[in-house]
Coordinates of C-alpha atoms in Angstrom, one line a residue:
Chain A
M19 CA 23.1 22.5 10.1
N20 CA 22.5 18.9 11.2
K21 CA 25.4 16.9 10.2
H22 CA 23.8 13.5 10.4
P23 CA 24.2 11.8 6.9
F24 CA 20.5 11.2 6.7
D25 CA 19.6 14.8 7.4
Q26 CA 22.1 15.7 4.7
A27 CA 20.6 13.3 2.2
L28 CA 17.1 14.6 2.8
R29 CA 18.3 18.3 2.6
L30 CA 15.7 20.2 0.3
E31 CA 15.7 24.0 -0.7
A32 CA 12.8 25.9 -1.7
A33 CA 12.7 26.3 -5.4
G34 CA 11.4 29.8 -5.2
S35 CA 8.4 31.7 -4.6
D36 CA 7.1 31.3 -8.1
R37 CA 7.0 27.4 -7.5
P38 CA 5.7 27.4 -3.9
N39 CA 5.3 23.4 -4.0
T40 CA 8.7 22.7 -5.3
W41 CA 12.0 21.9 -3.6
L42 CA 15.6 21.2 -4.9
G43 CA 17.7 18.4 -3.6
A44 CA 20.5 16.2 -4.7
S45 CA 20.8 12.2 -4.6
S46 CA 23.0 11.1 -1.6
P47 CA 26.3 9.3 -2.2
A48 CA 26.2 8.2 1.5
Y49 CA 23.1 6.1 0.9
W50 CA 24.2 4.8 -2.5
N51 CA 22.9 1.4 -3.4
M52 CA 23.7 -0.6 -6.6
V53 CA 22.3 1.6 -9.4
G54 CA 21.0 4.5 -7.5
P55 CA 20.4 5.7 -3.8
F56 CA 18.8 3.4 -1.3
G57 CA 14.9 3.6 -2.0
G58 CA 14.2 4.2 1.7
T59 CA 15.8 7.6 1.4
T60 CA 14.0 8.4 -1.8
A61 CA 10.7 7.5 -0.1
A62 CA 11.6 9.6 3.0
T63 CA 12.5 12.5 0.7
A64 CA 8.9 12.3 -0.7
L65 CA 7.6 12.5 2.9
Q66 CA 10.0 15.4 3.8
A67 CA 8.9 17.5 0.8
I68 CA 5.3 17.4 2.5
L69 CA 6.5 17.9 5.9
L70 CA 8.1 21.0 4.8
H71 CA 5.2 22.5 3.2
P72 CA 3.9 25.5 4.8
S73 CA 0.3 24.4 4.2
L74 CA 0.7 20.9 6.0
L75 CA -2.2 19.6 8.1
G76 CA -1.5 17.3 10.8
E77 CA 1.0 14.4 10.7
P78 CA 1.5 11.5 8.1
I79 CA -1.1 8.7 8.1
A80 CA -0.3 6.9 4.7
L81 CA 2.4 7.3 2.1
T82 CA 2.9 5.3 -1.2
V83 CA 5.8 5.8 -3.3
N84 CA 6.4 4.5 -6.6
Y85 CA 10.1 4.0 -8.1
A86 CA 9.6 5.0 -11.8
S87 CA 13.3 5.0 -12.7
A88 CA 16.6 4.5 -11.1
M89 CA 17.8 7.9 -9.6
A90 CA 21.0 9.1 -11.0
E91 CA 23.8 11.1 -9.1
G92 CA 23.2 14.8 -8.9
P93 CA 20.5 17.1 -8.4
F94 CA 16.7 16.6 -8.6
S95 CA 13.5 18.7 -8.0
I96 CA 10.5 17.4 -6.1
T97 CA 7.1 18.9 -6.0
A98 CA 4.7 18.2 -3.2
T99 CA 1.1 19.6 -3.8
P100 CA -1.8 19.5 -1.3
V101 CA -4.4 18.5 -3.8
R102 CA -7.3 18.5 -1.2
T103 CA -7.5 19.8 2.3
N104 CA -10.5 18.7 4.5
R105 CA -11.3 19.6 8.0
S106 CA -9.0 17.0 9.6
T107 CA -7.4 15.3 6.6
Q108 CA -5.2 16.5 3.7
H109 CA -4.2 14.6 0.5
W110 CA -1.1 14.9 -1.3
T111 CA 0.6 14.1 -4.7
V112 CA 4.4 14.2 -5.1
E113 CA 6.5 14.0 -8.2
L114 CA 10.3 13.8 -8.4
L115 CA 12.2 15.0 -11.6
Q116 CA 15.7 14.5 -12.7
A117 CA 17.5 15.4 -16.0
D118 CA 19.0 12.4 -17.8
A119 CA 22.3 12.4 -19.6
S120 CA 20.7 14.4 -22.5
G121 CA 19.3 17.0 -20.2
A122 CA 15.7 16.1 -20.7
E123 CA 13.8 15.9 -17.3
G124 CA 12.1 12.7 -16.5
V125 CA 9.8 11.2 -13.7
V126 CA 11.9 9.3 -11.3
M127 CA 9.4 8.8 -8.4
T128 CA 5.7 9.5 -7.8
A129 CA 4.1 9.5 -4.6
T130 CA 0.8 10.1 -2.9
A131 CA 0.2 10.8 0.9
V132 CA -2.5 11.4 3.5
T133 CA -1.9 13.6 6.4
A134 CA -4.4 14.0 9.3
A135 CA -5.0 15.9 12.7
R136 CA -5.7 12.7 14.9
R137 CA -7.8 12.7 17.8
E138 CA -7.8 10.5 20.7
T139 CA -10.0 7.4 20.3
W140 CA -10.4 4.0 21.5
S141 CA -7.1 2.2 20.5
A142 CA -5.7 -1.2 20.2
N143 CA -2.6 -3.1 19.2
D144 CA -3.6 -6.5 17.7
T145 CA -0.1 -7.3 16.4
P146 CA 2.1 -7.6 19.5
M147 CA 5.9 -7.5 19.0
P148 CA 7.6 -11.0 18.7
A149 CA 9.3 -11.8 22.0
V150 CA 12.8 -11.3 20.9
G151 CA 15.2 -9.1 23.1
F152 CA 17.8 -6.8 21.9
S153 CA 21.4 -7.5 22.5
D154 CA 24.7 -5.7 21.4
A155 CA 25.9 -9.1 21.1
L156 CA 23.8 -9.8 18.0
P157 CA 26.0 -9.9 14.9
R158 CA 25.7 -6.9 12.4
L159 CA 24.1 -7.6 9.1
R160 CA 26.4 -6.8 6.2
F161 CA 25.4 -7.3 2.7
G162 CA 27.7 -6.8 -0.2
T163 CA 29.6 -3.6 -0.5
V164 CA 26.9 -1.0 -1.0
E165 CA 27.4 2.2 0.9
W166 CA 23.8 2.8 2.4
T167 CA 24.1 -0.4 4.5
N168 CA 26.7 1.4 6.5
R169 CA 24.4 3.9 7.5
Y170 CA 22.1 1.5 9.5
D171 CA 23.0 -0.6 12.5
M172 CA 21.1 -3.9 11.7
R173 CA 21.1 -6.9 14.0
P174 CA 19.1 -9.9 12.4
V175 CA 17.3 -12.0 15.1
R176 CA 16.3 -14.6 12.4
G177 CA 16.2 -14.6 8.7
M178 CA 19.7 -13.4 8.4
I179 CA 21.0 -13.0 4.8
P180 CA 22.1 -16.4 3.3
Q181 CA 25.7 -17.1 4.0
V182 CA 25.8 -19.7 1.3
W183 CA 24.0 -18.9 -1.9
D184 CA 23.3 -22.4 -2.7
G185 CA 19.7 -22.3 -3.9
A186 CA 18.5 -24.1 -0.8
G187 CA 15.9 -21.7 0.3
Q188 CA 12.8 -22.7 2.4
G189 CA 9.2 -22.0 1.6
G190 CA 6.2 -21.9 3.9
E191 CA 5.0 -18.7 6.1
E192 CA 8.3 -18.5 7.7
G193 CA 10.6 -19.3 4.6
S194 CA 11.1 -15.6 3.8
L195 CA 10.7 -14.3 7.3
T196 CA 13.4 -11.7 8.7
Q197 CA 13.3 -10.0 12.2
L198 CA 15.9 -7.5 12.7
W199 CA 16.7 -4.7 15.2
V200 CA 17.7 -1.5 13.3
R201 CA 18.6 2.1 13.9
D202 CA 20.5 4.9 12.0
E203 CA 24.2 4.6 12.3
P204 CA 25.3 6.8 14.0
P205 CA 22.1 7.1 16.0
R206 CA 19.6 9.9 15.4
P207 CA 16.3 10.9 17.1
L208 CA 13.5 8.9 15.3
D209 CA 11.1 10.9 13.0
F210 CA 8.7 10.2 10.2
P211 CA 11.1 10.4 7.4
A212 CA 13.6 8.0 9.4
L213 CA 10.8 5.4 9.9
T214 CA 9.7 5.5 6.4
A215 CA 13.2 4.7 5.2
M216 CA 13.6 1.9 8.0
A217 CA 10.4 0.2 6.6
D218 CA 12.2 -0.3 3.5
A219 CA 15.7 -1.4 4.9
F220 CA 15.0 -5.2 4.4
Y221 CA 17.2 -7.1 1.8
P222 CA 15.1 -8.6 -1.0
R223 CA 12.9 -11.4 0.2
V224 CA 13.6 -13.4 -2.7
W225 CA 17.2 -13.8 -1.9
L226 CA 16.3 -15.3 1.5
R227 CA 13.5 -17.5 -0.1
R228 CA 15.7 -18.9 -2.7
A229 CA 19.1 -18.6 -1.2
T230 CA 19.9 -17.2 -4.5
R231 CA 20.9 -13.6 -5.4
V232 CA 18.9 -12.5 -8.2
P233 CA 18.5 -8.8 -9.3
A234 CA 15.6 -7.3 -7.5
G235 CA 14.3 -3.7 -6.7
T236 CA 11.1 -2.2 -5.2
V237 CA 8.6 -0.9 -7.7
S238 CA 6.1 0.5 -5.0
I239 CA 6.0 0.7 -1.3
T240 CA 3.3 1.8 1.1
V241 CA 3.8 2.9 4.7
Y242 CA 1.1 3.4 7.2
F243 CA 1.9 5.5 10.3
H244 CA 0.4 4.3 13.6
A245 CA 2.3 6.5 15.8
D246 CA 2.5 10.3 16.3
S247 CA 5.8 12.4 16.3
R248 CA 5.5 12.5 20.2
Q249 CA 5.7 8.9 20.4
L250 CA 8.3 8.6 17.9
A251 CA 10.6 10.9 19.8
Q252 CA 10.1 8.9 23.0
G253 CA 12.3 6.0 21.9
G254 CA 15.0 8.4 21.1
G255 CA 17.5 6.9 18.5
G256 CA 17.2 3.4 20.0
H257 CA 16.9 0.1 17.9
L258 CA 13.5 -0.7 16.5
L259 CA 12.3 -4.2 15.6
G260 CA 11.3 -4.7 11.9
Q261 CA 9.8 -7.9 10.5
A262 CA 9.4 -8.6 6.9
R263 CA 7.8 -11.5 5.1
G264 CA 7.1 -12.2 1.6
Q265 CA 3.4 -13.4 0.8
H266 CA 3.6 -14.5 -3.0
F267 CA 6.4 -14.6 -5.6
R268 CA 5.0 -15.0 -9.1
N269 CA 6.5 -14.0 -12.5
G270 CA 8.8 -11.3 -11.8
F271 CA 7.2 -9.7 -8.7
F272 CA 6.7 -10.5 -5.2
D273 CA 5.0 -8.6 -2.4
Q274 CA 6.4 -8.0 1.1
V275 CA 4.5 -7.2 4.4
V276 CA 6.4 -5.3 7.1
Q277 CA 5.8 -4.1 10.8
V278 CA 8.0 -2.0 12.8
W279 CA 7.9 -1.6 16.6
N280 CA 9.9 0.3 19.2
Q281 CA 11.5 -1.4 22.2
A282 CA 8.6 -0.6 24.5
G283 CA 6.4 -2.9 22.0
A284 CA 4.4 -0.1 20.3
L285 CA 3.6 -0.8 16.6
L286 CA 4.9 2.5 15.0
A287 CA 4.3 1.5 11.4
T288 CA 3.1 -1.2 9.0
S289 CA 4.1 -1.2 5.4
S290 CA 3.9 -3.3 2.4
Q291 CA 5.8 -3.3 -0.8
M292 CA 5.7 -5.0 -4.5
V293 CA 9.2 -5.9 -5.6
Y294 CA 10.6 -6.7 -9.0
Y295 CA 12.9 -10.0 -9.4
K296 CA 14.5 -11.4 -12.4
E297 CA 14.6 -15.1 -13.3
Chain B
M20 CA -23.4 -3.1 -24.2
N21 CA -22.5 -5.2 -21.3
K22 CA -25.7 -4.9 -18.9
H23 CA -23.9 -6.1 -15.6
P24 CA -24.1 -3.2 -13.1
F25 CA -20.4 -3.3 -12.6
D26 CA -19.6 -2.7 -16.1
Q27 CA -22.5 0.0 -16.1
A28 CA -20.8 1.7 -12.9
L29 CA -17.3 1.5 -14.8
R30 CA -18.5 3.0 -18.1
L31 CA -16.1 5.7 -19.2
E32 CA -16.2 7.6 -22.4
A33 CA -13.1 9.5 -23.8
A34 CA -13.4 13.2 -23.1
G35 CA -12.1 14.1 -26.4
S36 CA -9.0 14.2 -28.6
D37 CA -7.6 17.4 -27.1
R38 CA -7.7 15.6 -23.6
P39 CA -6.3 12.1 -24.7
N40 CA -5.9 11.0 -21.1
T41 CA -9.2 12.0 -19.7
W42 CA -12.3 10.1 -19.5
L43 CA -16.0 11.1 -18.4
G44 CA -18.1 9.1 -16.2
A45 CA -20.8 9.1 -13.5
S46 CA -21.0 7.8 -10.1
S47 CA -23.3 4.6 -9.7
P48 CA -26.4 4.5 -7.7
A49 CA -26.4 0.7 -8.0
Y50 CA -23.2 0.6 -5.9
W51 CA -24.2 3.3 -3.4
N52 CA -22.9 3.3 0.1
M53 CA -23.7 5.7 2.9
V54 CA -22.4 9.1 1.7
G55 CA -21.2 8.1 -1.7
P56 CA -20.5 5.0 -4.0
F57 CA -18.9 2.1 -2.6
G58 CA -15.1 2.9 -2.6
G59 CA -14.4 -0.5 -4.4
T60 CA -16.1 0.8 -7.5
T61 CA -14.2 4.1 -7.3
A62 CA -10.8 2.1 -7.1
A63 CA -11.9 0.1 -10.0
T64 CA -12.7 3.1 -11.9
A65 CA -9.1 4.3 -11.4
L66 CA -7.9 1.0 -12.8
Q67 CA -10.5 1.1 -15.6
A68 CA -9.2 4.5 -16.9
I69 CA -5.6 3.0 -17.1
L70 CA -6.8 -0.1 -18.8
L71 CA -8.6 2.0 -21.5
H72 CA -5.6 3.9 -22.2
P73 CA -4.0 3.3 -25.8
S74 CA -0.6 3.6 -24.5
L75 CA -1.0 0.8 -21.7
L76 CA 1.9 -1.4 -21.1
G77 CA 1.2 -4.9 -19.7
E78 CA -1.0 -5.7 -16.9
P79 CA -1.6 -4.1 -13.3
I80 CA 0.8 -4.9 -10.7
A81 CA 0.3 -2.3 -8.0
L82 CA -2.5 0.2 -7.4
T83 CA -2.9 2.7 -4.6
V84 CA -6.2 4.8 -4.3
N85 CA -6.6 7.7 -1.8
Y86 CA -10.1 8.8 -1.2
A87 CA -9.8 12.6 -0.8
S88 CA -13.6 13.4 -0.4
A89 CA -16.9 11.6 -0.8
M90 CA -18.0 11.3 -4.3
A91 CA -21.4 12.9 -5.0
E92 CA -24.2 11.7 -7.3
G93 CA -23.5 12.7 -11.0
P94 CA -20.9 13.1 -13.4
F95 CA -17.0 13.1 -13.0
S96 CA -13.9 13.3 -15.0
I97 CA -10.9 11.0 -14.7
T98 CA -7.4 11.6 -15.9
A99 CA -4.9 8.7 -16.1
T100 CA -1.4 9.7 -17.2
P101 CA 1.4 7.4 -18.2
V102 CA 4.1 9.5 -16.6
R103 CA 7.0 7.0 -17.4
T104 CA 7.3 3.9 -19.7
N105 CA 10.3 1.9 -19.3
R106 CA 11.2 -1.4 -21.3
S107 CA 8.9 -3.6 -19.3
T108 CA 7.1 -1.4 -16.6
Q109 CA 4.9 1.7 -16.8
H110 CA 3.9 4.3 -14.0
W111 CA 0.6 5.9 -13.8
T112 CA -0.9 8.9 -12.0
V113 CA -4.6 9.2 -11.8
E114 CA -6.8 12.1 -10.7
L115 CA -10.9 12.2 -10.4
L116 CA -12.4 15.5 -10.4
Q117 CA -16.1 16.1 -9.5
A118 CA -17.8 19.5 -9.5
D119 CA -19.4 20.3 -5.8
A120 CA -22.8 22.1 -5.3
S121 CA -21.3 25.5 -6.3
G122 CA -20.1 24.1 -9.5
A123 CA -16.2 24.4 -8.5
E124 CA -14.3 21.3 -9.5
G125 CA -12.5 19.5 -6.7
V126 CA -10.3 16.4 -6.4
V127 CA -12.3 13.4 -5.2
M128 CA -9.7 10.7 -5.6
T129 CA -6.0 10.3 -6.6
A130 CA -4.3 7.2 -7.5
T131 CA -1.0 5.8 -8.8
A132 CA -0.4 2.4 -10.3
V133 CA 2.4 0.4 -11.9
T134 CA 1.8 -1.8 -14.9
A135 CA 4.2 -4.4 -16.5
A136 CA 4.8 -7.0 -19.0
R137 CA 5.5 -10.0 -16.9
R138 CA 7.9 -12.7 -17.7
E139 CA 7.9 -16.3 -16.6
T140 CA 10.1 -16.8 -13.7
W141 CA 10.4 -19.1 -10.6
S142 CA 7.3 -18.6 -8.4
A143 CA 6.1 -19.8 -5.1
N144 CA 3.1 -18.9 -3.0
D145 CA 3.9 -18.7 0.7
T146 CA 0.4 -17.8 1.7
P147 CA -1.7 -21.0 1.3
M148 CA -5.6 -20.5 1.3
P149 CA -7.1 -21.4 4.6
A150 CA -8.7 -24.8 4.6
V151 CA -12.1 -23.6 4.3
G152 CA -14.7 -25.0 1.8
F153 CA -17.4 -23.0 -0.2
S154 CA -21.0 -24.2 0.3
D155 CA -24.2 -22.7 -0.9
A156 CA -25.5 -23.3 2.5
L157 CA -23.4 -20.6 4.1
P158 CA -25.7 -17.7 5.0
R159 CA -25.3 -14.5 3.0
L160 CA -23.7 -11.5 4.6
R161 CA -26.0 -8.5 4.6
F162 CA -25.3 -5.4 6.4
G163 CA -27.5 -2.4 6.8
T164 CA -29.7 -1.2 4.0
V165 CA -26.7 0.1 1.6
E166 CA -27.4 -0.6 -2.0
W167 CA -23.8 -1.9 -3.0
T168 CA -24.0 -5.0 -0.8
N169 CA -26.7 -6.1 -2.9
R170 CA -24.2 -6.3 -5.8
Y171 CA -22.1 -9.0 -4.0
D172 CA -22.9 -12.6 -2.9
M173 CA -20.7 -12.6 0.3
R174 CA -20.6 -15.8 2.4
P175 CA -18.8 -15.4 5.6
V176 CA -16.8 -18.3 7.1
R177 CA -15.5 -16.7 10.0
G178 CA -15.8 -13.2 11.5
M179 CA -19.4 -12.6 10.4
I180 CA -20.7 -8.9 11.2
P181 CA -21.8 -8.7 14.8
Q182 CA -25.3 -9.6 15.3
V183 CA -25.3 -7.8 18.5
W184 CA -23.7 -4.3 19.0
D185 CA -22.8 -4.9 22.6
G186 CA -19.2 -3.7 22.6
A187 CA -17.9 -7.0 23.4
G188 CA -15.5 -7.4 20.6
Q189 CA -12.3 -9.5 21.0
G190 CA -8.7 -8.5 20.8
G191 CA -5.6 -10.8 19.6
E192 CA -4.6 -11.6 16.0
E193 CA -7.9 -13.1 15.4
G194 CA -10.1 -10.5 16.9
S195 CA -10.8 -8.7 13.7
L196 CA -10.4 -11.5 11.2
T197 CA -13.1 -12.1 8.5
Q198 CA -13.0 -14.9 5.9
L199 CA -15.5 -14.9 3.3
W200 CA -16.6 -16.2 -0.1
V201 CA -17.3 -13.3 -2.5
R202 CA -18.4 -12.9 -6.0
D203 CA -20.3 -10.4 -8.1
E204 CA -24.2 -10.6 -8.0
P205 CA -25.3 -11.6 -10.7
P206 CA -22.1 -13.5 -11.5
R207 CA -19.6 -11.8 -13.9
P208 CA -16.3 -13.0 -15.3
L209 CA -13.6 -12.0 -13.1
D210 CA -11.0 -9.3 -14.3
F211 CA -8.7 -6.8 -12.7
P212 CA -11.3 -4.0 -11.8
A213 CA -13.7 -6.5 -10.4
L214 CA -10.9 -8.2 -8.3
T215 CA -9.6 -4.6 -7.1
A216 CA -13.4 -3.8 -5.9
M217 CA -13.6 -7.2 -4.0
A218 CA -10.4 -6.3 -2.2
D219 CA -12.4 -3.5 -0.7
A220 CA -15.6 -5.4 0.1
F221 CA -14.7 -6.1 3.8
Y222 CA -17.0 -4.2 6.4
P223 CA -14.9 -2.0 8.8
R224 CA -12.6 -4.2 10.9
V225 CA -13.2 -1.8 13.9
W226 CA -17.0 -3.1 13.8
L227 CA -16.1 -6.7 14.4
R228 CA -13.0 -5.9 16.6
R229 CA -15.3 -3.6 19.2
A230 CA -18.7 -5.0 18.2
T231 CA -19.6 -1.3 18.0
R232 CA -20.8 0.3 14.9
V233 CA -18.7 3.6 14.5
P234 CA -18.4 5.9 11.4
A235 CA -15.7 4.5 9.4
G236 CA -14.2 5.1 5.9
T237 CA -11.1 4.1 3.8
V238 CA -8.6 7.0 3.1
S239 CA -6.0 4.8 1.3
I240 CA -6.1 1.5 -0.3
T241 CA -3.3 -0.5 -1.9
V242 CA -3.7 -3.6 -4.1
Y243 CA -0.8 -5.9 -5.5
F244 CA -1.9 -8.1 -8.2
H245 CA -0.3 -11.6 -8.5
A246 CA -2.4 -13.1 -11.2
D247 CA -2.5 -12.3 -14.8
S248 CA -5.6 -11.9 -16.9
R249 CA -5.7 -15.4 -18.1
Q250 CA -5.4 -16.7 -14.7
L251 CA -8.5 -14.5 -13.7
A252 CA -10.5 -15.5 -16.4
Q253 CA -9.8 -19.2 -15.6
G254 CA -12.1 -19.0 -12.5
G255 CA -15.0 -17.7 -14.5
G256 CA -17.3 -15.8 -12.0
G257 CA -17.1 -18.3 -9.2
H258 CA -16.7 -17.3 -5.5
L259 CA -13.2 -16.1 -4.4
L260 CA -12.1 -16.5 -0.8
G261 CA -11.3 -13.0 0.9
Q262 CA -9.5 -12.6 4.3
A263 CA -9.1 -9.4 6.1
R264 CA -7.5 -8.5 9.4
G265 CA -6.8 -5.4 11.2
Q266 CA -3.3 -5.2 12.7
H267 CA -3.4 -1.8 14.6
F268 CA -6.2 0.6 15.7
R269 CA -5.0 3.8 17.0
N270 CA -6.4 7.5 17.4
G271 CA -8.7 7.3 14.5
F272 CA -7.1 5.2 12.0
F273 CA -6.7 1.4 11.6
D274 CA -5.0 -0.6 9.0
Q275 CA -6.3 -3.8 7.5
V276 CA -4.4 -6.5 5.5
V277 CA -6.4 -8.5 2.9
Q278 CA -5.5 -11.9 0.9
V279 CA -7.8 -13.1 -2.1
W280 CA -7.7 -16.6 -3.4
N281 CA -9.7 -18.4 -6.1
Q282 CA -11.2 -21.6 -5.5
A283 CA -8.2 -23.5 -6.8
G284 CA -5.9 -22.0 -4.3
A285 CA -4.1 -19.5 -6.3
L286 CA -3.6 -16.1 -4.3
L287 CA -4.8 -13.7 -7.0
A288 CA -4.0 -10.3 -4.9
T289 CA -2.9 -9.1 -1.6
S290 CA -4.1 -5.7 -0.4
S291 CA -3.9 -3.2 2.4
Q292 CA -5.8 -0.2 3.5
M293 CA -5.8 2.5 6.1
V294 CA -9.1 3.3 7.5
Y295 CA -10.7 6.3 9.3
Y296 CA -12.8 5.6 12.4
K297 CA -14.6 7.9 14.9
E298 CA -14.6 7.7 18.7

């Protein structure tokens, strides 16, 4: 068994031959956030249930995960259903259920995904990596005491988390821009679930934008995969460059757009999310 | 009955008291694309099924629609299920089924959505509208002979559809950038379904990027709603400014990011999609 904490967090066991689409897992204390596990691991778990499925066609193209409720400590079940299989694409719905304190099962997360067998075609990257180099001398990002942040080595290049919460945030296109190098800690070979989690690893844009720490939590995240598994493996477990920016903040919700490149400058994934915030 | 073709396209009838989450509709010839109706109307139909639901909480925040198969001419059923209702947010799954030629029902579209009762909070738009004015003198976009394009008045400001398919497209951040004014034709008061459809109204970025007309079709679209219904209604049925840009094209799929503003400069929605292309 792989002992990396990320693999342990994503461990799923088949629920049995009478429930062929369902797996059993448990929330991970190693990735604990404030009121549940880090949403990136939940999104990665949705993808993992698809990747484990014996009927899987191709590799991930698009994944959307909606966080319906905070996940509690303890076991859950997750069901990934291939609702339509075409010649080269496959469509998935995913649902994660967990019992609440009273024992009643409730929906904690829903997801949809598209997988596909890709063919080689004309290709072009129109979003080059910003010209920022990686250096071990960059200070590590630490925010608060939440456990999951210890599972990543994050080195901000710009848009560090505010050191003073004085409400003096800046507007404009770069007001909420963060660029950071990120890898699993300890290092782990990159794969689709790990990339998915890293696309969600940015602290809330509203904190940077306002230099004010308000309650915030993702309600929906979408990840588009541009890389294939061979390309992911090529970079080993080295740092990726991630970039996140909020576009609009209004009446309790803001959106965020994300790009993730490897050190060779390949754009591995793009992502967006809608985030709830208070006040 | 409202006679606007968009309202006719979105007409849904309750399937009956034994199927409280299900509605019956039919694909719209007025919005026909090449091998099925315009995907924007399909996405709007997913939202419409939610908006009609008697248990609806709040207004749309996030919507993701996956196109599993081309919709055929004729009737379909659509089921919108509120899978989790919290104090101020609600989570939805949606599935659209249609019988194929043999009479067997298949999944044509899946969707998820989050709706919420918003509260007034600190707000900021960090993505100002490009400084381009609307003018009736701008030429209307016409592409091909597909029927749905007659249902929109689209006036490109930049990134017009190539007039010559010579393969001489341009790269870089603006290589696939289109900015256009768009409204329903004839005009119709703006609401969430109409805004959803307009977020999908851009012709494939790969056509502009390559000046080559290859087969292309959206597999997944996500729309984030920043406006509330009152704000949508304020703009009446006037033109909106939409902007679309491809970030990465690779081995059969590219992604596209979209922003939509009203003429007062309010960012009403942001959107992204992953699009299949051939060759």
